[in-house]
XYZ file of N, CA and C in Angstrom:
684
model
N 56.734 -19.062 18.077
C 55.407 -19.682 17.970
C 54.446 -19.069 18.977
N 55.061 -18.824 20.178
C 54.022 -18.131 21.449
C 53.515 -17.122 20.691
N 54.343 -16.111 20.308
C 54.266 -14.696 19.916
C 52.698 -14.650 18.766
N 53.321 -15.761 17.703
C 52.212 -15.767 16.657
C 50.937 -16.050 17.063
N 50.976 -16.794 18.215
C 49.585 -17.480 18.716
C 49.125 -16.393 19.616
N 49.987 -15.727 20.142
C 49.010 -14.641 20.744
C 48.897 -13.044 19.881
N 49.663 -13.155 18.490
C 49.113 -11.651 17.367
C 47.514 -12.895 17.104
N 47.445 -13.881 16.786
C 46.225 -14.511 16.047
C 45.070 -14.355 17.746
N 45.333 -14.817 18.635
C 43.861 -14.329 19.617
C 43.702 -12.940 19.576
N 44.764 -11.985 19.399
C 44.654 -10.435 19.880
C 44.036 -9.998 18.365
N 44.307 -10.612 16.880
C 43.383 -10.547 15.967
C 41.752 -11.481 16.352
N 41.775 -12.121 16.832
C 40.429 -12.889 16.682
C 39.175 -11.755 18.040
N 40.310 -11.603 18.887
C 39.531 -10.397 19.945
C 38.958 -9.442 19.329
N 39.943 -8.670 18.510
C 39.159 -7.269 17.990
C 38.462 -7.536 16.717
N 38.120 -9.232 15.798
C 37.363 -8.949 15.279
C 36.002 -9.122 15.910
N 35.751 -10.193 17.219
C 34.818 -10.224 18.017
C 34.002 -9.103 18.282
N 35.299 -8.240 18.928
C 34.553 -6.759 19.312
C 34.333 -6.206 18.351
N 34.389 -6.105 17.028
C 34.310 -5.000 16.275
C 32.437 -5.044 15.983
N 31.985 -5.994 15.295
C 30.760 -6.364 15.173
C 29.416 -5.687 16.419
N 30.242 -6.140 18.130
C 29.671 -5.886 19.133
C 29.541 -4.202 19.094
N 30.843 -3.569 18.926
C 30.813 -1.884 19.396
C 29.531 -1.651 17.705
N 29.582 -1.912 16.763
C 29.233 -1.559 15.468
C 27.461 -1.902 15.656
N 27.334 -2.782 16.571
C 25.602 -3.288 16.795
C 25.319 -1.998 18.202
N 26.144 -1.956 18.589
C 25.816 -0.869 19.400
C 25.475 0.753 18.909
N 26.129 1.154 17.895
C 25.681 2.237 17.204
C 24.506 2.276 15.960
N 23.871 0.920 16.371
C 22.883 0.968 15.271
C 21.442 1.299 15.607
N 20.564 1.998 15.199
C 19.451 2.682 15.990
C 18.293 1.463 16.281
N 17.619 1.905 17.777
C 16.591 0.689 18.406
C 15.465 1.420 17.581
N 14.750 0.925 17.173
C 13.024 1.003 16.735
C 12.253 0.413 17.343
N 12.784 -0.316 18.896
C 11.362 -0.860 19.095
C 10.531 -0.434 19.809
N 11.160 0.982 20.924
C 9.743 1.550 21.468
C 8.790 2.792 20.632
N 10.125 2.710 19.415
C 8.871 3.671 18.227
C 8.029 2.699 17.736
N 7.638 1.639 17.474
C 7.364 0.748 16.842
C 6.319 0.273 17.860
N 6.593 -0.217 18.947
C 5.596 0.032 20.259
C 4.535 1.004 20.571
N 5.386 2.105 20.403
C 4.282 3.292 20.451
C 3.662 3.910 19.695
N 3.738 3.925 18.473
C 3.378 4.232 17.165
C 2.730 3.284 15.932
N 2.718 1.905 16.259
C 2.539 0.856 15.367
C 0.857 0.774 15.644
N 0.863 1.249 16.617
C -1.129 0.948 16.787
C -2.071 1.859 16.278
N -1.310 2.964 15.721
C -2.571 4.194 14.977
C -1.891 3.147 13.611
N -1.322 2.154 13.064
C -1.333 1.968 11.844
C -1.993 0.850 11.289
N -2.900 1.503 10.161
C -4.184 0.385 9.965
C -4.243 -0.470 8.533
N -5.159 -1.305 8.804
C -5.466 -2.145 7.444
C -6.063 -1.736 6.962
N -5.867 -1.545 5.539
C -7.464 -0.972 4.528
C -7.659 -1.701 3.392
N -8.971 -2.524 3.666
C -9.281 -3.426 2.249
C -10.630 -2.529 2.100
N -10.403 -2.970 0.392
C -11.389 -2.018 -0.405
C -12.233 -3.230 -1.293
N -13.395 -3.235 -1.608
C -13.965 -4.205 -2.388
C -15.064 -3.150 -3.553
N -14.835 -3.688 -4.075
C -15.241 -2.607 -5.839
C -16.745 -3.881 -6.306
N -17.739 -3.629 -6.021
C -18.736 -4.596 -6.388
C -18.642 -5.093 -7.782
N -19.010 -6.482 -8.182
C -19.196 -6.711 -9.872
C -19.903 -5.817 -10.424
N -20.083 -5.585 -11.892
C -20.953 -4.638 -12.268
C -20.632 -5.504 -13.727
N -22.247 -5.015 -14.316
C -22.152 -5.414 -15.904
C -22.157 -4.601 -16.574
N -21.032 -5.030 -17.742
C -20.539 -3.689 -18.664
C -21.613 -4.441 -19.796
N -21.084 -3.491 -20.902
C -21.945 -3.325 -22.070
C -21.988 -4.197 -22.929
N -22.871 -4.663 -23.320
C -22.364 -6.096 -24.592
C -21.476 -6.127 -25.193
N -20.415 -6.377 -25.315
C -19.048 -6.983 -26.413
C -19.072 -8.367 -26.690
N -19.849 -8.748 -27.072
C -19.752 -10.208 -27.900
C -20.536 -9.904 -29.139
N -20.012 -11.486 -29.921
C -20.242 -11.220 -31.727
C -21.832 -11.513 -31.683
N -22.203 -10.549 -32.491
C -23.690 -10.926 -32.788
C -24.287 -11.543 -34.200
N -25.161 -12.185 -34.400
C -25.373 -12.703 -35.376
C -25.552 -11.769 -36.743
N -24.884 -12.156 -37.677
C -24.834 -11.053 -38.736
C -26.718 -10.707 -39.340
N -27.187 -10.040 -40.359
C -28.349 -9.898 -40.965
C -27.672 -10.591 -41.818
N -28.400 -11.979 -42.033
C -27.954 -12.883 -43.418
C -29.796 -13.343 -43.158
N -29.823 -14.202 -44.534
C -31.214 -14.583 -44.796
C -31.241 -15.849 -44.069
N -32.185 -16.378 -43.732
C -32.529 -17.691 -43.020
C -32.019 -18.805 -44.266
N -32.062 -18.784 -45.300
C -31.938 -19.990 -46.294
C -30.055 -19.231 -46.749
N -29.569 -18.361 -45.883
C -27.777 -18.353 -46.598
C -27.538 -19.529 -45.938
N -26.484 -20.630 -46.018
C -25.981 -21.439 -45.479
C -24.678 -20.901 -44.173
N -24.452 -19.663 -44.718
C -23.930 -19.277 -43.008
C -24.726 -19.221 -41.909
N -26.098 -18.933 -42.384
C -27.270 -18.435 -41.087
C -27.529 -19.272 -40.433
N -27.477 -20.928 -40.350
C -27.477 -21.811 -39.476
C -25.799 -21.756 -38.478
N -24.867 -21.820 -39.192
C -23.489 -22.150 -38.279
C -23.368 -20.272 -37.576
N -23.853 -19.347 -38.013
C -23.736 -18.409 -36.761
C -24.953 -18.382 -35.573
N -26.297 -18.992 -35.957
C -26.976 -19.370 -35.155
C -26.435 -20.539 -34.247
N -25.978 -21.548 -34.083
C -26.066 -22.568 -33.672
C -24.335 -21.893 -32.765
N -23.349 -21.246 -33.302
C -22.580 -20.961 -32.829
C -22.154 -19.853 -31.991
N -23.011 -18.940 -32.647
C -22.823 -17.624 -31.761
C -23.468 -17.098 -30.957
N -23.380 -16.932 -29.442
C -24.432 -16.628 -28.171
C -25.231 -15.630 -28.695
N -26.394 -15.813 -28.514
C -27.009 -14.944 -28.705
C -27.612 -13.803 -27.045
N -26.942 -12.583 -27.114
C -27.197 -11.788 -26.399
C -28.328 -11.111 -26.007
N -29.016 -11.255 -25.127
C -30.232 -10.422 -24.672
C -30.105 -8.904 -24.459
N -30.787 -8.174 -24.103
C -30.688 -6.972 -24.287
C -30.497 -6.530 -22.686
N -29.353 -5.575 -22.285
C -29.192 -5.035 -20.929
C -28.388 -6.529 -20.342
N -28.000 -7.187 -20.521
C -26.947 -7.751 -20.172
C -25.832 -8.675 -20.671
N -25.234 -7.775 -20.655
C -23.977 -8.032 -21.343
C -22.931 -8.586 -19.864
N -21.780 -8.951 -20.238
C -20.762 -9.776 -18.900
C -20.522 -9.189 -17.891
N -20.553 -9.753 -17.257
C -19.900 -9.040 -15.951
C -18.787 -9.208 -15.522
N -18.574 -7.761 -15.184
C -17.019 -8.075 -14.308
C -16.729 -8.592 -13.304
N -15.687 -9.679 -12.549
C -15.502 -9.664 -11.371
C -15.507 -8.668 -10.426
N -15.517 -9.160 -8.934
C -15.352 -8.949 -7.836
C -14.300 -8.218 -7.837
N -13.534 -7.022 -7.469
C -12.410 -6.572 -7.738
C -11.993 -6.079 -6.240
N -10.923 -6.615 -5.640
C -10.142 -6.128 -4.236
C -9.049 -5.894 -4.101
N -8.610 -4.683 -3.142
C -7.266 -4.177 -2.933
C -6.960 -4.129 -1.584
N -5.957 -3.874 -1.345
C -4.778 -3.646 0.161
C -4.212 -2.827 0.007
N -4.212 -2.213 1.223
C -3.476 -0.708 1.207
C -3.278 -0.477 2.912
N -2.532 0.526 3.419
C -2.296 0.713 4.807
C -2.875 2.601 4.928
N -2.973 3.019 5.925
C -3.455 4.222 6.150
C -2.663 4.332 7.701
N -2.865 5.599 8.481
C -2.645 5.887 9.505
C -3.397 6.798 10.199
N -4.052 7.024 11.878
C -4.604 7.740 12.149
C -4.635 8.614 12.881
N -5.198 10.121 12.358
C -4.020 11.168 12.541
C -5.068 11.928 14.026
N -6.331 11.541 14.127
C -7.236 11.787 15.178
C -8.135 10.964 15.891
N -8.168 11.363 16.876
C -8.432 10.355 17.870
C -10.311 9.749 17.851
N -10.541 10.367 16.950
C -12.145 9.899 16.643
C -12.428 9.632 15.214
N -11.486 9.044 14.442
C -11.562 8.022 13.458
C -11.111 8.855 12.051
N -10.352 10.120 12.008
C -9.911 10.146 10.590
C -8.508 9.369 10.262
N -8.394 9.190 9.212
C -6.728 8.360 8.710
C -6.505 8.660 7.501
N -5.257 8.416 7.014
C -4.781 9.482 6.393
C -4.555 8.285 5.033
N -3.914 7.953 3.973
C -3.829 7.178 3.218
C -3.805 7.582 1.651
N -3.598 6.335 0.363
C -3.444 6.655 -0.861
C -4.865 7.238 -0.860
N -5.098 7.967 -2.168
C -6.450 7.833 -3.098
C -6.130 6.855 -4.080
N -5.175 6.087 -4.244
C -5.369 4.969 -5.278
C -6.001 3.845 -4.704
N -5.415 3.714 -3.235
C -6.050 2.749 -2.297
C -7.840 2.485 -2.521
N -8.533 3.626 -1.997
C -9.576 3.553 -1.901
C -10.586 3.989 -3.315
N -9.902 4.355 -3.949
C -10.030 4.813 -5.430
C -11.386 3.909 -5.958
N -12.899 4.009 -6.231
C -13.294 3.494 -6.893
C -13.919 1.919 -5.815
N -13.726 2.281 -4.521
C -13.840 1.432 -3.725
C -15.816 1.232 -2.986
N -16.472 0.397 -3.323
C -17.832 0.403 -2.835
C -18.329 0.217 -1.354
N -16.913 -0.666 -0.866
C -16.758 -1.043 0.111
C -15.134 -1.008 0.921
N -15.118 -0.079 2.351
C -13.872 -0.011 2.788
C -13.832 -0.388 4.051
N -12.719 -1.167 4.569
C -13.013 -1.834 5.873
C -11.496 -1.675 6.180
N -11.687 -1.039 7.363
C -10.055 -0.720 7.936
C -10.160 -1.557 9.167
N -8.719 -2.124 9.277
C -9.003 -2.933 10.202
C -7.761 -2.329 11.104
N -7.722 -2.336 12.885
C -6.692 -2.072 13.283
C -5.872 -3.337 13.775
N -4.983 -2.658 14.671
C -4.235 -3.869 15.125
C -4.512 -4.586 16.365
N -5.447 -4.244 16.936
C -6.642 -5.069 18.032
C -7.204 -5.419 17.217
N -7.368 -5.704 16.392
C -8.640 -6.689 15.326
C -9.763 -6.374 15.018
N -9.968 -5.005 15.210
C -11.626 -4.477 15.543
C -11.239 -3.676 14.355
N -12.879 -4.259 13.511
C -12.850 -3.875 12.105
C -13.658 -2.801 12.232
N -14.193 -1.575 10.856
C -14.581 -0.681 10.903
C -14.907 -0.351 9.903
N -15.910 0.243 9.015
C -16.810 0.997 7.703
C -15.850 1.780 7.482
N -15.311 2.286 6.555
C -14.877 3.703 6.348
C -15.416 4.640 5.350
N -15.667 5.423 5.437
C -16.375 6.472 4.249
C -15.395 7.146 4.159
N -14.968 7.723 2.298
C -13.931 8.957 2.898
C -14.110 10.170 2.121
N -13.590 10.927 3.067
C -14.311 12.558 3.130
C -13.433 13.430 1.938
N -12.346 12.854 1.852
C -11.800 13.450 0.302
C -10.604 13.171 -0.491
N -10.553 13.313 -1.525
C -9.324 12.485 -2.189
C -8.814 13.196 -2.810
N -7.485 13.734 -3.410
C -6.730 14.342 -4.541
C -5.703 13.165 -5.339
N -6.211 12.964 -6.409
C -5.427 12.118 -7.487
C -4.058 12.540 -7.462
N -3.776 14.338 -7.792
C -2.687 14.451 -7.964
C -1.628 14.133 -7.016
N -1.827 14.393 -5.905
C -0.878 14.161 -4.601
C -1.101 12.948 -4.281
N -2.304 11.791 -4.600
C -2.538 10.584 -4.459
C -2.882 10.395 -2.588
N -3.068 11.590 -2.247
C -3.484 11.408 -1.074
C -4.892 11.492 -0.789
N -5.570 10.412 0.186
C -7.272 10.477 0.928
C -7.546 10.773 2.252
N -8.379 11.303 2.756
C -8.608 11.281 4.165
C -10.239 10.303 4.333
N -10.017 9.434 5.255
C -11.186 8.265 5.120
C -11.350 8.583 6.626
N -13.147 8.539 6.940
C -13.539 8.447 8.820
C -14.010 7.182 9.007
N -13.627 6.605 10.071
C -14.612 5.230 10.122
C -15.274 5.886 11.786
N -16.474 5.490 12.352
C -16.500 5.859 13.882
C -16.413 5.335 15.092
N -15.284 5.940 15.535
C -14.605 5.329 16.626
C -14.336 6.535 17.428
N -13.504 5.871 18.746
C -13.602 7.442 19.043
C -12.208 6.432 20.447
N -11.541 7.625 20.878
C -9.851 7.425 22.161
C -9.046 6.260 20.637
N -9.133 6.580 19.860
C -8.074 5.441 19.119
C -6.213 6.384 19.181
N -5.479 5.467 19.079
C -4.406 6.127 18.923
C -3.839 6.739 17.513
N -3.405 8.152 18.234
C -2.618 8.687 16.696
C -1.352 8.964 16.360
N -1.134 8.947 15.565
C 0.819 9.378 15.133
C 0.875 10.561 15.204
N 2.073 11.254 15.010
C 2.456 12.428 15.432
C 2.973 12.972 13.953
N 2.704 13.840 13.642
C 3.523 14.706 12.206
C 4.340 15.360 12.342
N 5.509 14.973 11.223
C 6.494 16.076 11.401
C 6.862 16.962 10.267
N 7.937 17.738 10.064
C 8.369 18.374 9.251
C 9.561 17.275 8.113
N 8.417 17.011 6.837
C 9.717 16.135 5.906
C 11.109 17.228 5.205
N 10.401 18.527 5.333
C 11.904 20.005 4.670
C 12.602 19.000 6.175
N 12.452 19.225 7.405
C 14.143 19.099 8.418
C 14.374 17.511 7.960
N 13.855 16.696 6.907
C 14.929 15.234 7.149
C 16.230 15.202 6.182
N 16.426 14.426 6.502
C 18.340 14.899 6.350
C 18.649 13.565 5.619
N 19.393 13.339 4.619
C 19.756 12.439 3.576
C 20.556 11.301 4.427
N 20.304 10.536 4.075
C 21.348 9.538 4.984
C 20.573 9.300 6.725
N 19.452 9.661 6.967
C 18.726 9.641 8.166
C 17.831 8.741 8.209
N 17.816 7.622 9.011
C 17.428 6.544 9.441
C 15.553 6.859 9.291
N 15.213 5.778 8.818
C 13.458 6.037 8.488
C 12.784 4.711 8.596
N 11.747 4.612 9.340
C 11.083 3.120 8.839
C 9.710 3.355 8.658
N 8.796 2.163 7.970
C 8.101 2.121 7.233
C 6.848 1.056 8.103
N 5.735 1.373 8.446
C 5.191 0.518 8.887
C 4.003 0.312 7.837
N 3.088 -0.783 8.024
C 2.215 -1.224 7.019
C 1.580 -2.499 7.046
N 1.060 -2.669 5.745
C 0.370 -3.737 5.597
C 0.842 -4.935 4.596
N 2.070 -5.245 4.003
C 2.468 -5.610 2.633
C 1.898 -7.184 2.537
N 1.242 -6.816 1.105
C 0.490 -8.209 1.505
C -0.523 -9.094 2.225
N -0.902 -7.949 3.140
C -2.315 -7.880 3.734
C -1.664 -8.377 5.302
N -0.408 -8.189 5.434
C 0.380 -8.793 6.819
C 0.574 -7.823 7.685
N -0.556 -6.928 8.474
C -0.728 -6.196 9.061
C 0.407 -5.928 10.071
N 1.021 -4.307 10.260
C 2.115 -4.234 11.193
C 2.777 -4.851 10.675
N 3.835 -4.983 9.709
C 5.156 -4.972 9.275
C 6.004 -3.692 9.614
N 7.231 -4.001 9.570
C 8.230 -2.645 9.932
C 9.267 -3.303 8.907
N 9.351 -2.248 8.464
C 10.769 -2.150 7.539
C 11.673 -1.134 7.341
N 12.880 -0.937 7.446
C 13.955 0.182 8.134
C 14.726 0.408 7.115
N 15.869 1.628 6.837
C 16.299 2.074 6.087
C 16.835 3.490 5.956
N 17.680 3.944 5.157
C 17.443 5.326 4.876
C 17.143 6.326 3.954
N 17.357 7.423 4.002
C 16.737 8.363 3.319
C 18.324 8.722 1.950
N 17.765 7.917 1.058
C 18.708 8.154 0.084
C 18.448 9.515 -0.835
N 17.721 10.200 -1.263
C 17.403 11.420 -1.639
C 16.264 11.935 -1.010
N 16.151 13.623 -1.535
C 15.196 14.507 -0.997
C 14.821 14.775 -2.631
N 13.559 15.573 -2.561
C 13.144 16.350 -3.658
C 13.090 15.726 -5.020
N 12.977 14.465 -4.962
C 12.706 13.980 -6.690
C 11.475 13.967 -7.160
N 11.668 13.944 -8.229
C 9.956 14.274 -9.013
C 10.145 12.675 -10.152
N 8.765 12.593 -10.313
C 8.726 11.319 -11.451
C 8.603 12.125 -12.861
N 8.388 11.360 -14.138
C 7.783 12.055 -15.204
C 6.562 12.273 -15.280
N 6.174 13.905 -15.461
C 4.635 14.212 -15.444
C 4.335 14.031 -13.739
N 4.819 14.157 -12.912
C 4.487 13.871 -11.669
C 5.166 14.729 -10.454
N 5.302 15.807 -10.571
C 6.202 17.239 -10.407
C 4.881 18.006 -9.160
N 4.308 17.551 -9.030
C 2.565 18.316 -7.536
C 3.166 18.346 -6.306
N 4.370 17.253 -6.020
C 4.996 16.849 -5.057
C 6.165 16.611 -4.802
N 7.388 16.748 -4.080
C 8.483 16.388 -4.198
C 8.582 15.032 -3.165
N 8.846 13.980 -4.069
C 9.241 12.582 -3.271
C 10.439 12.669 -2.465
N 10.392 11.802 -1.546
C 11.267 10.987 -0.669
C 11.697 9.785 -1.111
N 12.997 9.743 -2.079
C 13.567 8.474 -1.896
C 14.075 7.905 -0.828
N 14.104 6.514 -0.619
C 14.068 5.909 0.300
C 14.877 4.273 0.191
N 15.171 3.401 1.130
C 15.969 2.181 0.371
C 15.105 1.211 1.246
N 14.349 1.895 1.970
C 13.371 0.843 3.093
C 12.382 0.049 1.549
N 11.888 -1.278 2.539
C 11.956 -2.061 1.608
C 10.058 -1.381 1.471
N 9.181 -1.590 0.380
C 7.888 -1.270 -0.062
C 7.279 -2.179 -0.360
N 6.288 -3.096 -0.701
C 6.032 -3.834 -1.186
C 4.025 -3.495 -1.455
N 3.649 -4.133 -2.004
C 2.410 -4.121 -2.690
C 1.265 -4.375 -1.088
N 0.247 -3.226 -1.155
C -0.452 -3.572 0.650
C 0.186 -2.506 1.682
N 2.048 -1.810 1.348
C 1.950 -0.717 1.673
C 1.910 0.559 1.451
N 0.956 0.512 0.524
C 0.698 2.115 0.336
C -0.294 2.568 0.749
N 0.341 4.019 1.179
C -0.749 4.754 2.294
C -0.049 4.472 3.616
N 0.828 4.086 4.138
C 1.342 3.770 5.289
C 2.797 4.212 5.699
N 2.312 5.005 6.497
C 3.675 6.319 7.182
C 5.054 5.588 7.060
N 5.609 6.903 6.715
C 6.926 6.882 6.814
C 7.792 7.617 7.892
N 8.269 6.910 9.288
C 8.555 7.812 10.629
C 10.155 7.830 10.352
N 10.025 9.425 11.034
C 11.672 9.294 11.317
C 11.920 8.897 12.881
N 13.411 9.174 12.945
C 13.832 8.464 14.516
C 13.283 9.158 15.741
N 12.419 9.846 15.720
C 11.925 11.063 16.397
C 9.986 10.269 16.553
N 9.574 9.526 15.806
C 8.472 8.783 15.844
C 7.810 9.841 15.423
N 7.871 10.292 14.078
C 7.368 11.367 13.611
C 6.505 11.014 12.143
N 5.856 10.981 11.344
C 5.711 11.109 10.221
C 5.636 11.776 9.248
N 6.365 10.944 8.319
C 7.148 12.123 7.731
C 6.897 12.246 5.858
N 5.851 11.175 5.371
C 5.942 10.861 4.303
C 4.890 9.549 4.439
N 3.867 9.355 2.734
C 3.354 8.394 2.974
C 3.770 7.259 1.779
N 4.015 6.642 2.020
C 4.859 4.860 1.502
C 3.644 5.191 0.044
């Protein structure tokens, strides 16, 4: 009975330790995340209403004495000329990062795509105009300036040296919840979508969600390496 009671503590020891040595080989992010989380910004976009073109039913040419010509009068709006409905208010979320120290950042072109109004916000709370200086659909990448000037920037790296199975996290906005981090690794190199071949993607298992796109992807080196 001694014997068994001490194989069961000398099992309960090394499953204790096993967990402890196994948290020890798992990588820290928090002085990348410290030092790098403040060039990463908020970007809301607001698309003004605008009125589109008349699409409603108009009253047919029938004679005043057909007996339809009262029930499409009395029923069907009658449209004035030059205004037709309007569209809502239309707004998005997206994250960007900034790559110089006097206000450019880097981000989607879907983000700002069509945007009347862009307001990047950082993570001191100090909001900002952004105009942006150019966009490519195909690569889905923008470069936007707002003016500022000593802001902090991320560092770029080379995405050819990342290595499959290499630790990556994701900072952002998901959901408009500024500075999120989300961790993971690099499950493939070089995939292409359909019709979408301009670029070779970075698969990834870090988590994405809607608010981060446009928002760096660092390796363990506090590098960026890819945009979410």
């Amino acid at each position: 009975m001694m014997r068994l009671f001490k194989l069961v503590v000398a099992a309960v020891a090394l499953l204790a330790a096993g967990p402890i040595h196994a948290q020890g080989q798992l990588p820290d992010f928090t002085d990348l995340v410290e030092r790098h989380g403040p060039a990463v910004v908020n970007i809301s976009t607001t698309q003004s209403a605008r009125r589109s073109s008349p699409n409603v039913p108009q009253i047919p040419d029938l004679d005043e004495n057909d007996p339809f010509y009262d029930f499409f009068r009395r029923f069907v709006p009658r449209q004035q000329p030059g205004q037709g409905p309007r569209q809502p208010e239309s707004r998005s979320l997206g994250s960007g990062f900034i790559i110089s120290a006097d206000g450019y950042i880097l981000t989607n072109a879907h983000v700002v795509e069509g945007g009347d109004d862009i307001n990047v916000r950082l993570t001191d709370k100090r909001e900002f105009k952004a105009k942006v200086i150019g966009a490519d659909k195909r690569t889905d990448v923008a470069l936007i300036k707002i003016e500022a000037g000593g802001l902090p920037v991320v560092r770029m790296g080379d995405p050819m040296k990342l290595r499959v199975v290499e630790w990556v996290i994701a900072i952002g906005s998901p959901f408009g919840f500024d500075n999120t981090v989300t961790a993971g690794i690099v499950s493939a190199k070089g995939r292409s979508l359909p019709q979408e071949n301009f670029v070779p993607f970075i698969q990834t298992d870090v988590a994405i969600n809607p608010g981060n796109s446009g928002g760096p992807l660092f390796n363990m080196r506090g590098e960026v390496v890819g945009i979410n």
